[in-house]
Coordinates of C-alpha atoms and ligand atoms in Angstrom, one line a residue:
M1 CA 41.1 -60.5 57.1
E2 CA 39.7 -62.5 60.0
R3 CA 38.6 -59.4 61.8
F4 CA 36.9 -58.2 58.6
A5 CA 35.3 -61.6 58.1
K6 CA 33.8 -61.3 61.6
I7 CA 32.2 -57.9 60.7
A8 CA 30.8 -59.4 57.5
A9 CA 29.4 -62.5 59.3
Q10 CA 27.7 -60.3 61.9
A11 CA 26.0 -58.2 59.3
I12 CA 24.6 -61.3 57.6
S13 CA 23.5 -62.7 60.9
A14 CA 21.6 -59.5 61.6
V15 CA 19.8 -59.7 58.3
L16 CA 19.0 -63.5 58.5
G17 CA 18.3 -63.6 62.2
R18 CA 20.6 -66.5 62.8
E19 CA 24.2 -67.0 63.7
I20 CA 26.6 -66.9 60.8
T21 CA 30.3 -67.2 61.6
P22 CA 33.4 -66.5 59.6
A23 CA 33.7 -70.2 59.0
D24 CA 30.5 -70.0 56.9
L25 CA 32.2 -67.5 54.5
E26 CA 34.2 -68.7 51.5
T27 CA 37.2 -67.2 49.9
P28 CA 36.6 -66.5 46.2
P29 CA 39.2 -68.2 44.1
D30 CA 40.3 -64.8 42.7
P31 CA 40.7 -61.9 45.1
S32 CA 39.3 -59.5 42.5
M33 CA 35.9 -61.1 43.1
G34 CA 36.0 -60.1 46.7
D35 CA 37.8 -60.9 49.9
F36 CA 35.1 -63.3 51.1
G37 CA 31.7 -64.4 50.0
F38 CA 28.7 -65.9 51.6
P39 CA 27.0 -68.7 49.6
C40 CA 23.2 -68.6 49.8
F41 CA 22.4 -72.0 48.3
K42 CA 21.5 -73.8 51.5
L43 CA 19.0 -71.1 52.5
S44 CA 16.9 -71.5 49.4
K45 CA 14.5 -74.1 50.6
E46 CA 13.7 -72.5 53.9
F47 CA 13.3 -68.9 52.5
R48 CA 11.5 -70.2 49.4
K49 CA 13.5 -67.9 47.2
S50 CA 16.3 -68.6 44.7
P51 CA 19.8 -68.2 46.0
P52 CA 20.5 -65.1 43.9
E53 CA 17.3 -63.5 45.3
I54 CA 18.4 -64.2 48.8
A55 CA 21.9 -62.7 48.0
K56 CA 20.3 -59.6 46.6
H57 CA 18.0 -59.2 49.6
V58 CA 21.0 -59.6 52.1
V59 CA 23.0 -57.0 50.1
S60 CA 20.2 -54.4 50.1
E61 CA 19.5 -54.9 53.8
V62 CA 23.2 -54.7 54.7
K63 CA 23.4 -51.4 52.7
S64 CA 20.2 -49.8 53.8
R65 CA 20.7 -50.6 57.5
K66 CA 24.4 -49.6 57.3
L67 CA 25.5 -52.9 58.9
V68 CA 29.1 -52.6 57.8
P69 CA 31.6 -49.8 57.8
D70 CA 32.1 -47.7 54.7
W71 CA 35.4 -49.4 53.9
L72 CA 33.7 -52.7 53.5
S73 CA 31.7 -52.9 50.3
V74 CA 29.1 -55.5 49.7
N75 CA 27.6 -56.8 46.4
A76 CA 25.6 -59.7 45.1
A77 CA 27.2 -61.9 42.5
G78 CA 24.9 -64.8 41.6
A79 CA 24.2 -66.9 44.7
Y80 CA 26.9 -65.1 46.7
V81 CA 27.1 -62.1 48.9
N82 CA 30.6 -60.8 48.3
F83 CA 32.5 -58.4 50.5
V84 CA 35.5 -56.3 49.5
V85 CA 37.7 -54.5 51.9
A86 CA 38.8 -51.1 50.7
A87 CA 42.5 -51.0 49.7
D88 CA 43.4 -48.3 52.2
E89 CA 41.9 -50.3 55.1
C90 CA 43.7 -53.5 53.9
M91 CA 47.0 -51.6 53.8
R92 CA 46.5 -50.1 57.2
A93 CA 45.1 -52.9 59.2
L94 CA 46.7 -55.9 57.6
L95 CA 50.2 -54.6 57.3
K96 CA 50.0 -53.4 60.9
D97 CA 49.1 -56.9 62.0
M98 CA 51.8 -58.5 59.9
L99 CA 54.5 -56.2 61.0
S100 CA 53.8 -55.8 64.6
G101 CA 54.4 -58.6 67.1
D102 CA 57.8 -60.0 67.9
G103 CA 59.1 -60.0 64.3
L104 CA 62.4 -58.5 65.4
N105 CA 63.0 -61.2 67.9
T106 CA 61.9 -64.3 66.1
S107 CA 62.2 -62.8 62.6
L108 CA 58.9 -64.6 61.9
G109 CA 56.4 -62.4 63.6
T110 CA 53.2 -63.6 65.2
Y111 CA 50.7 -62.7 62.5
G112 CA 47.7 -65.1 62.5
M113 CA 48.7 -66.6 65.8
L114 CA 46.0 -67.2 68.5
P115 CA 46.8 -67.4 72.2
A116 CA 47.9 -70.9 73.3
G117 CA 45.4 -73.2 74.8
T118 CA 42.3 -71.1 74.0
R119 CA 40.7 -73.6 71.6
G120 CA 40.4 -76.9 73.3
T121 CA 42.3 -80.1 73.2
W122 CA 43.2 -81.8 70.0
V123 CA 44.7 -85.3 70.2
L124 CA 46.5 -85.8 66.9
E125 CA 47.9 -89.3 66.1
Y126 CA 50.3 -89.5 63.2
S127 CA 53.3 -91.2 61.7
S128 CA 52.7 -94.5 63.6
P129 CA 55.1 -96.8 61.7
N130 CA 55.6 -100.5 62.6
I131 CA 58.9 -101.3 64.4
A132 CA 61.6 -103.6 63.0
K133 CA 61.2 -102.1 59.5
P134 CA 62.7 -98.9 58.2
L135 CA 60.6 -95.9 57.4
N136 CA 59.2 -96.3 53.9
I137 CA 58.5 -93.3 51.7
Y138 CA 54.9 -94.1 52.2
H139 CA 55.3 -93.1 55.9
L140 CA 56.2 -89.6 54.9
R141 CA 52.5 -89.0 54.2
P142 CA 51.1 -89.3 57.7
T143 CA 54.4 -87.9 59.2
A144 CA 54.5 -84.8 57.2
L145 CA 50.8 -84.1 57.3
G146 CA 50.5 -84.9 61.0
A147 CA 53.5 -82.7 61.9
A148 CA 52.1 -79.8 59.8
L149 CA 48.7 -80.0 61.4
D150 CA 50.4 -80.3 64.8
R151 CA 52.3 -77.0 64.3
I152 CA 49.4 -75.2 62.7
G153 CA 47.1 -76.4 65.5
R154 CA 49.4 -75.1 68.2
Y155 CA 49.9 -71.8 66.3
R156 CA 46.1 -71.4 66.2
G157 CA 45.6 -71.8 69.9
F158 CA 44.8 -75.5 70.2
N159 CA 46.2 -77.6 73.0
V160 CA 47.6 -80.3 70.7
V161 CA 48.6 -83.6 72.1
S162 CA 50.7 -85.5 69.5
I163 CA 51.0 -89.3 69.7
N164 CA 53.1 -91.7 67.6
H165 CA 51.2 -95.0 67.8
L166 CA 54.0 -97.3 66.9
G167 CA 53.1 -100.8 65.7
D168 CA 55.1 -102.7 68.3
W169 CA 52.7 -105.5 69.3
G170 CA 51.2 -108.4 67.5
K171 CA 52.0 -111.7 65.8
Q172 CA 54.8 -110.4 63.7
Y173 CA 57.0 -110.1 66.8
G174 CA 56.3 -113.7 67.4
M175 CA 57.8 -114.2 64.0
L176 CA 60.9 -112.4 65.0
A177 CA 61.3 -114.6 68.0
L178 CA 60.9 -117.6 65.8
A179 CA 63.6 -116.2 63.5
F180 CA 66.0 -115.8 66.3
R181 CA 65.6 -119.4 67.3
L182 CA 65.7 -120.7 63.7
F183 CA 68.8 -118.8 62.8
N184 CA 70.4 -119.1 66.1
R185 CA 70.8 -115.4 66.6
K186 CA 71.3 -113.8 70.1
I187 CA 70.7 -110.2 71.0
D188 CA 73.8 -108.1 70.9
D189 CA 74.9 -104.6 70.0
K190 CA 75.6 -105.5 66.4
L191 CA 72.0 -106.1 65.7
T192 CA 70.7 -103.6 63.1
M193 CA 67.4 -102.7 61.4
T194 CA 68.7 -104.3 58.2
E195 CA 69.3 -107.5 59.9
L196 CA 65.9 -107.4 61.6
V197 CA 64.3 -107.0 58.2
D198 CA 66.4 -109.8 56.8
L199 CA 65.4 -112.1 59.7
Y200 CA 61.8 -111.3 59.3
V201 CA 61.9 -112.1 55.6
K202 CA 63.8 -115.3 56.2
S203 CA 61.4 -116.5 58.9
N204 CA 58.4 -115.8 56.6
A205 CA 60.0 -118.0 54.0
A206 CA 60.6 -120.7 56.6
V207 CA 57.0 -120.7 57.6
D208 CA 55.9 -120.9 54.0
A209 CA 58.1 -124.0 53.6
D210 CA 57.0 -125.5 56.8
P211 CA 53.6 -124.3 58.0
S212 CA 53.9 -126.1 61.3
L213 CA 56.3 -123.3 62.4
E214 CA 53.4 -120.9 62.3
A215 CA 52.1 -122.3 65.6
E216 CA 55.5 -121.5 67.2
A217 CA 55.3 -117.9 66.1
R218 CA 51.8 -117.5 67.4
N219 CA 52.8 -119.1 70.6
A220 CA 55.8 -116.8 70.9
F221 CA 53.5 -113.8 70.7
L222 CA 51.2 -115.3 73.3
K223 CA 54.3 -115.7 75.5
L224 CA 55.2 -112.1 74.9
E225 CA 51.7 -111.0 76.0
Q226 CA 52.2 -113.0 79.1
G227 CA 55.6 -111.3 79.8
D228 CA 58.0 -114.1 79.1
P229 CA 61.4 -112.6 80.0
E230 CA 63.4 -114.0 77.1
I231 CA 61.0 -112.9 74.4
T232 CA 60.4 -109.6 76.1
A233 CA 64.1 -108.8 76.1
L234 CA 64.3 -109.6 72.4
W235 CA 61.2 -107.5 71.7
K236 CA 62.6 -104.6 73.7
K237 CA 65.8 -104.6 71.7
C238 CA 63.8 -104.4 68.5
V239 CA 61.9 -101.5 69.8
E240 CA 65.0 -99.7 70.9
I241 CA 66.8 -100.2 67.5
S242 CA 63.7 -99.0 65.7
I243 CA 63.1 -95.9 67.7
K244 CA 66.7 -94.9 67.3
E245 CA 66.4 -95.3 63.6
F246 CA 63.1 -93.5 63.4
N247 CA 64.4 -90.6 65.5
R248 CA 67.3 -90.0 63.1
I249 CA 64.8 -89.4 60.3
Y250 CA 62.3 -87.5 62.5
Q251 CA 65.1 -85.2 63.3
R252 CA 65.8 -84.5 59.7
L253 CA 62.2 -83.6 59.2
G254 CA 61.9 -81.6 62.4
V255 CA 59.2 -83.9 63.8
K256 CA 58.7 -84.4 67.6
F257 CA 55.9 -86.1 69.5
D258 CA 54.5 -85.5 72.9
H259 CA 54.1 -89.2 73.4
V260 CA 55.5 -92.2 71.7
W261 CA 52.9 -94.7 72.9
G262 CA 53.0 -97.8 70.7
E263 CA 50.3 -100.5 70.7
S264 CA 52.2 -102.3 73.5
F265 CA 51.5 -99.3 75.8
Y266 CA 47.9 -100.4 76.1
K267 CA 48.6 -104.1 76.8
D268 CA 47.4 -103.9 80.5
K269 CA 44.2 -102.3 79.4
L270 CA 43.1 -105.0 77.0
M271 CA 41.7 -107.7 79.4
P272 CA 39.8 -105.1 81.5
L273 CA 38.4 -103.8 78.2
I274 CA 37.3 -107.4 77.2
D275 CA 35.7 -107.8 80.7
D276 CA 33.9 -104.4 80.3
L277 CA 32.6 -105.4 76.9
K278 CA 31.3 -108.7 78.3
K279 CA 29.6 -106.9 81.2
R280 CA 27.9 -104.6 78.8
N281 CA 26.7 -107.6 76.8
L282 CA 28.4 -106.4 73.7
L283 CA 30.6 -109.4 73.0
E284 CA 29.3 -112.3 70.8
L285 CA 31.0 -115.5 70.0
S286 CA 31.7 -115.9 66.2
E287 CA 33.7 -118.8 64.9
G288 CA 35.5 -119.1 68.2
A289 CA 36.4 -115.4 68.4
W290 CA 34.8 -112.7 70.5
V291 CA 33.4 -109.9 68.3
V292 CA 31.3 -106.7 68.6
R293 CA 28.6 -106.1 66.0
V294 CA 29.0 -102.6 64.6
K295 CA 27.5 -100.1 62.3
D296 CA 28.9 -97.0 60.6
E297 CA 27.6 -93.5 61.3
K298 CA 24.8 -94.0 58.8
E299 CA 23.6 -97.1 60.6
N300 CA 24.9 -99.5 57.9
D301 CA 26.1 -102.9 59.1
L302 CA 29.8 -103.4 59.0
L303 CA 31.8 -106.5 59.4
P304 CA 31.9 -107.3 63.1
C305 CA 34.9 -106.0 65.0
I306 CA 37.0 -108.9 66.4
M307 CA 38.2 -108.1 69.9
Q308 CA 39.7 -111.4 71.0
K309 CA 40.7 -114.4 68.9
S310 CA 40.0 -118.0 69.7
D311 CA 43.5 -118.5 71.1
G312 CA 42.9 -115.7 73.6
A313 CA 45.2 -113.2 71.7
T314 CA 43.9 -109.6 71.3
I315 CA 44.3 -107.8 67.9
Y316 CA 45.1 -104.5 66.5
A317 CA 41.5 -103.2 66.9
T318 CA 41.3 -104.2 70.6
R319 CA 44.3 -102.0 71.2
D320 CA 42.8 -99.1 69.2
V321 CA 39.6 -99.3 71.3
A322 CA 41.6 -99.4 74.5
A323 CA 43.9 -96.5 73.3
A324 CA 40.9 -94.3 72.4
I325 CA 39.3 -94.8 75.8
Y326 CA 42.6 -94.2 77.6
R327 CA 43.3 -91.0 75.7
H328 CA 39.9 -89.7 76.4
E329 CA 40.3 -90.4 80.1
K330 CA 43.7 -88.7 80.1
F331 CA 43.1 -85.7 77.9
N332 CA 39.3 -85.2 77.7
F333 CA 39.9 -84.2 74.1
D334 CA 37.5 -82.1 72.0
R335 CA 38.8 -83.7 68.8
M336 CA 40.9 -86.8 68.1
T337 CA 42.3 -87.3 64.6
Y338 CA 44.0 -90.4 63.2
I339 CA 46.1 -89.8 60.2
V340 CA 46.3 -93.3 58.7
G341 CA 46.3 -94.8 55.2
A342 CA 43.0 -95.1 53.3
E343 CA 43.3 -98.9 53.4
Q344 CA 42.4 -98.8 57.1
K345 CA 39.1 -97.0 56.6
L346 CA 37.0 -100.1 57.6
H347 CA 39.3 -100.6 60.6
F348 CA 38.5 -97.2 62.0
Q349 CA 34.8 -97.4 61.2
Q350 CA 34.8 -100.6 63.2
V351 CA 36.7 -99.1 66.1
F352 CA 34.5 -96.0 66.2
G353 CA 31.5 -98.3 65.9
V354 CA 32.6 -100.2 69.1
L355 CA 33.0 -96.9 70.9
R356 CA 29.5 -95.9 69.9
R357 CA 28.1 -99.3 70.9
M358 CA 29.7 -98.7 74.3
G359 CA 27.6 -95.6 74.5
L360 CA 30.6 -93.3 74.8
P361 CA 29.3 -89.8 74.1
W362 CA 32.6 -88.6 72.7
A363 CA 32.8 -91.3 70.0
G364 CA 31.7 -88.7 67.4
K365 CA 34.8 -86.6 68.2
C366 CA 37.0 -89.2 66.6
E367 CA 37.9 -88.9 62.9
H368 CA 40.1 -90.9 60.5
I369 CA 41.9 -88.8 57.9
P370 CA 43.0 -91.2 55.1
F371 CA 45.7 -90.6 52.6
G372 CA 46.9 -92.2 49.3
L373 CA 50.0 -93.9 48.1
Y374 CA 53.2 -92.9 46.3
R375 CA 53.8 -93.6 42.7
F376 CA 57.2 -93.2 41.2
K377 CA 58.0 -91.9 37.8
D378 CA 61.7 -92.3 38.2
A379 CA 62.8 -95.6 36.7
K380 CA 65.2 -96.2 39.5
M381 CA 62.4 -96.3 42.0
S382 CA 59.4 -97.6 40.1
T383 CA 60.9 -100.9 39.0
R384 CA 62.0 -101.9 42.5
K385 CA 60.7 -105.2 43.7
G386 CA 57.9 -104.9 46.2
N387 CA 57.9 -101.2 45.6
F388 CA 59.7 -100.8 48.8
V389 CA 61.5 -97.5 48.8
T390 CA 62.8 -96.1 52.0
L391 CA 62.3 -92.5 52.9
E392 CA 66.0 -92.1 53.4
E393 CA 66.7 -93.2 49.8
V394 CA 64.3 -90.7 48.5
L395 CA 65.8 -87.9 50.5
A396 CA 69.3 -89.0 49.3
L397 CA 68.1 -89.0 45.7
A398 CA 66.6 -85.5 46.1
K399 CA 69.8 -84.2 47.8
E400 CA 72.0 -85.6 45.0
R401 CA 69.8 -83.9 42.4
V402 CA 69.8 -80.6 44.3
A403 CA 73.6 -80.5 44.4
E404 CA 73.8 -81.2 40.7
L405 CA 71.2 -78.5 39.9
M406 CA 73.2 -76.0 42.0
L407 CA 76.4 -76.8 40.1
E408 CA 74.5 -76.2 36.9
R409 CA 73.2 -72.9 38.2
A410 CA 76.6 -71.9 39.3
K411 CA 77.6 -71.6 35.6
D412 CA 75.3 -68.6 35.4
P413 CA 77.1 -65.4 36.3
D414 CA 73.8 -64.0 37.6
K415 CA 73.6 -66.7 40.3
P416 CA 76.6 -66.0 42.5
E417 CA 75.2 -67.9 45.4
A418 CA 74.8 -71.2 43.6
A419 CA 78.4 -72.4 43.9
H420 CA 78.3 -71.7 47.6
V421 CA 75.1 -73.6 48.0
A422 CA 76.3 -76.6 46.0
A423 CA 79.2 -76.9 48.4
S424 CA 77.1 -76.6 51.5
D425 CA 75.7 -79.9 52.8
A426 CA 73.4 -78.2 55.2
I427 CA 71.8 -76.1 52.4
C428 CA 71.4 -79.0 50.0
E429 CA 69.8 -80.9 52.9
A430 CA 67.4 -78.1 53.6
I431 CA 66.4 -77.8 50.0
A432 CA 66.0 -81.5 49.5
V433 CA 63.9 -82.0 52.7
G434 CA 61.9 -78.9 51.8
A435 CA 61.3 -80.2 48.3
V436 CA 60.2 -83.7 49.3
V437 CA 58.1 -82.6 52.2
F438 CA 56.4 -79.8 50.2
H439 CA 55.7 -82.1 47.3
D440 CA 53.9 -84.5 49.7
L441 CA 51.9 -81.9 51.5
H442 CA 51.0 -80.1 48.3
T443 CA 49.2 -83.2 47.1
D444 CA 45.7 -83.5 48.5
P445 CA 46.0 -86.2 51.1
V446 CA 43.4 -88.5 49.5
R447 CA 45.2 -88.5 46.2
D448 CA 48.3 -90.5 45.4
V449 CA 51.6 -88.6 45.3
E450 CA 53.3 -88.8 41.9
F451 CA 57.0 -88.6 42.5
E452 CA 59.5 -87.6 39.9
V453 CA 62.7 -86.2 41.4
D454 CA 63.3 -83.5 38.7
R455 CA 59.9 -82.1 39.1
V456 CA 60.1 -82.2 42.9
V457 CA 63.3 -80.2 43.2
D458 CA 62.6 -77.8 40.3
F459 CA 63.1 -74.2 41.3
E460 CA 60.5 -73.0 38.8
G461 CA 57.4 -75.2 39.4
E462 CA 55.0 -75.3 42.3
T463 CA 57.6 -76.7 44.5
G464 CA 59.3 -76.3 47.9
P465 CA 62.5 -74.8 46.4
Y466 CA 60.4 -72.3 44.5
L467 CA 59.0 -71.0 47.8
Q468 CA 62.3 -71.3 49.7
Y469 CA 63.9 -69.3 46.9
A470 CA 61.2 -66.6 47.1
H471 CA 61.9 -66.3 50.8
T472 CA 65.7 -65.9 50.3
R473 CA 64.9 -63.3 47.6
C474 CA 62.9 -61.2 50.1
K475 CA 65.8 -61.5 52.5
S476 CA 68.3 -60.4 49.9
I477 CA 66.2 -57.4 48.9
L478 CA 66.1 -56.4 52.6
R479 CA 69.8 -57.0 53.0
K480 CA 70.5 -54.9 50.0
A481 CA 68.3 -52.1 51.2
H482 CA 70.2 -52.2 54.5
D483 CA 73.6 -52.1 52.8
V484 CA 72.8 -49.6 50.1
V485 CA 70.0 -47.4 51.4
G486 CA 70.8 -47.9 55.1
V487 CA 67.3 -48.9 56.3
P488 CA 66.9 -51.4 59.1
Q489 CA 66.9 -55.1 58.1
C490 CA 63.4 -55.3 59.5
P491 CA 61.6 -52.0 58.7
A492 CA 59.1 -51.0 61.3
Y493 CA 55.5 -50.5 60.2
D494 CA 54.7 -47.0 59.4
A495 CA 51.1 -46.0 59.0
A496 CA 51.8 -42.9 57.0
L497 CA 54.2 -44.6 54.7
V498 CA 52.1 -47.6 53.7
M499 CA 49.5 -45.2 52.4
R500 CA 51.9 -44.6 49.6
L501 CA 51.1 -48.1 48.4
G502 CA 48.3 -48.3 45.9
A503 CA 49.5 -50.0 42.7
A504 CA 47.2 -52.9 41.7
E505 CA 50.0 -55.5 42.3
E506 CA 50.6 -54.0 45.8
I507 CA 47.0 -54.1 46.7
Q508 CA 46.7 -57.7 45.4
L509 CA 49.7 -58.8 47.4
V510 CA 48.3 -57.3 50.6
R511 CA 45.0 -59.0 50.0
V512 CA 46.7 -62.4 49.5
L513 CA 48.8 -61.8 52.6
G514 CA 45.6 -61.1 54.5
R515 CA 44.3 -64.5 53.7
F516 CA 47.0 -66.3 55.7
P517 CA 44.9 -66.8 58.9
L518 CA 41.9 -68.0 56.8
H519 CA 44.0 -70.7 55.2
L520 CA 45.5 -71.8 58.5
E521 CA 42.0 -72.3 59.8
R522 CA 41.0 -74.1 56.7
S523 CA 44.0 -76.4 56.9
L524 CA 42.8 -77.4 60.3
S525 CA 39.2 -77.8 59.7
F526 CA 39.7 -80.0 56.6
A527 CA 42.9 -81.6 58.1
K528 CA 44.6 -80.8 54.8
A529 CA 48.0 -79.1 54.8
S530 CA 47.6 -78.9 51.0
Q531 CA 45.4 -75.8 51.7
M532 CA 48.4 -74.0 53.2
A533 CA 50.7 -75.3 50.5
H534 CA 48.5 -74.0 47.7
Y535 CA 48.1 -70.7 49.5
L536 CA 51.9 -70.2 49.8
I537 CA 52.2 -70.8 46.1
D538 CA 49.5 -68.1 45.4
L539 CA 51.3 -65.8 47.7
T540 CA 54.6 -66.3 46.0
K541 CA 53.0 -65.7 42.6
A542 CA 51.5 -62.4 43.9
F543 CA 54.9 -61.4 45.2
S544 CA 56.5 -62.1 41.9
C545 CA 53.9 -59.9 40.1
F546 CA 54.6 -57.2 42.6
Y547 CA 58.3 -57.5 42.3
R548 CA 58.1 -57.5 38.5
E549 CA 56.0 -54.4 38.3
C550 CA 57.1 -52.3 41.2
R551 CA 60.7 -51.3 41.8
V552 CA 61.4 -51.7 45.4
L553 CA 64.6 -49.6 45.8
S554 CA 64.1 -46.3 44.1
D555 CA 65.0 -42.6 44.6
D556 CA 61.6 -42.1 46.3
A557 CA 62.7 -42.7 49.9
E558 CA 59.2 -42.9 51.2
L559 CA 57.9 -45.3 48.6
T560 CA 61.0 -47.4 49.0
L561 CA 60.3 -47.8 52.7
A562 CA 56.7 -48.5 52.1
R563 CA 57.6 -51.3 49.6
L564 CA 60.2 -52.6 52.0
N565 CA 57.3 -53.0 54.5
L566 CA 55.5 -55.1 52.0
V567 CA 58.6 -57.2 51.3
E568 CA 59.1 -57.8 55.0
A569 CA 55.4 -58.7 55.5
T570 CA 55.7 -61.2 52.6
R571 CA 58.9 -62.6 54.0
R572 CA 57.3 -63.1 57.4
V573 CA 54.2 -64.8 56.1
L574 CA 56.2 -67.1 53.8
A575 CA 58.7 -67.9 56.6
R576 CA 55.9 -68.6 59.0
G577 CA 53.9 -70.6 56.6
L578 CA 56.8 -72.7 55.4
G579 CA 57.9 -73.2 59.0
L580 CA 54.5 -74.5 60.0
L581 CA 54.6 -77.0 57.1
G582 CA 58.1 -78.2 58.2
I583 CA 59.9 -76.7 55.2
P584 CA 63.4 -75.5 56.3
L585 CA 64.5 -72.0 55.3
P586 CA 67.9 -71.9 53.8
D587 CA 69.7 -68.5 54.3
R588 CA 70.7 -68.3 50.7
M589 CA 70.0 -70.3 47.5
Ligands
LIG1 N1 51.2 -99.1 62.5 C1 50.1 -99.0 61.6 C2 50.6 -99.3 60.2 O1 51.8 -99.0 59.9 C3 49.4 -97.7 61.6 C4 48.8 -97.3 62.9 C5 47.7 -96.4 62.8 N2 47.1 -95.9 64.0 C6 46.2 -96.6 64.7 N3 45.8 -96.0 65.9 N4 45.8 -97.7 64.4 O2 49.9 -99.7 59.3

């Protein structure tokens, strides 16, 4: 569809005398309205015509000047210029794209892929938990979304640099040092994350009871900043325990970073930054602290950004400014995206404001993508004190429920695989991870995630397991075709055969398959993996319609092969799409 969109965009450009790109085209919600549409609203003022008049004008020009090939029809619908690719052309061109490439080798194909490194450098920061605390379910949001954008970005030709900006520096590590002294704990190999959390809670309580201890904690952090060996050793141990713990979960989620550069990574760059800001005359003294006055992009005043506190300690924002500058020097990025909770909106506005006041021309390339919280409907989770639910607990709950569900399914004689699945830890794990991750990604990042385990693992709803199941169904059709009809597992594209396809459900399915690259692109430009998640649901629905109405394996050998081509194309797009979202693909379900 991308190729078609380019032809359409060029035709509109020729009529309007300005550059229109495929990114300016929209995908109508229902493919029967067209494969893509060009909205004319924005042109109304300049052309002094109503949007529908402009649309009509564009259509008549495109037609009379024969700006598009015969197989691309164009019509005006209200304020839109809509394009429809003829079914034959869809079949020929799209299926060829989907089924060529290295499908046989990777079994996923390369449909929609763009050559590596052709689209500039994208620094993507995500996950970024604080050390000495377990990963909370809330951390799934930046982790799953970041990892999905990371994979999609690479697939679409960006040179992605992924960074996990661990919270490993700051006053709270002074608190831990205090706790070690108060409770007479020494570093040893028995130290665990659970104990670290416990020590942190206990030291907070101790400070509440005796506020004079606070100075000791603050002082301990200052000493850490100055490289005190004892406190540094303690801090290092906490980092080590935390990273090990995080990695165990990252591995379950299939998440890897190019760089794990926590806040501490920038510690040598903080004083030079303060000096630089002083030289540029940007620092002002406010209540004993050094601050930079900042505005947002619309020139509204924001709270000043503190860079150095009165006791000389730097803060979170200082490290973010230093980190941004370092990353730009190192990677000369075209875009830098921070996937961080909505509550840090002001923080990022301030940080970007400082970069702008420093006159750094690339400040506008930085963006903060916020996300919402988790809300639990399951009683077990929602009543928990402090609403602190770990990601591992949620995965365990989902896995337990998947195994139960599979045992229930196994009672149905039509579901011979279910008993096997229930007994397989690896498959239950894949389904549970797929369910939880998909549920998170499917929710628009800015909205809160409503979590209810039965809904999340349901095979019938708009869920991960529903998609995983559709994928295994495609596989089993192909397997059966292989065993019964003797066709290869991965039928090769055959131009003559696909011309046998023509049923409405077949054409609709091909059109939806054709939208895959557009949705990849949209996921990237809006930094929303929910775009891809919704697309995969639509695809699966289109596949179900096709499967319901069109018998794949029949006496008509040609038609069977043509339909198998369609099944294989669906399987590849589903597998690729799910893989990019980080949803594992169980073999059988
Ligand atoms: N560690 C922070 C937290 O858990 C998030 C870090 C976000 N990234 C950044 N560059 N500030 O709240």
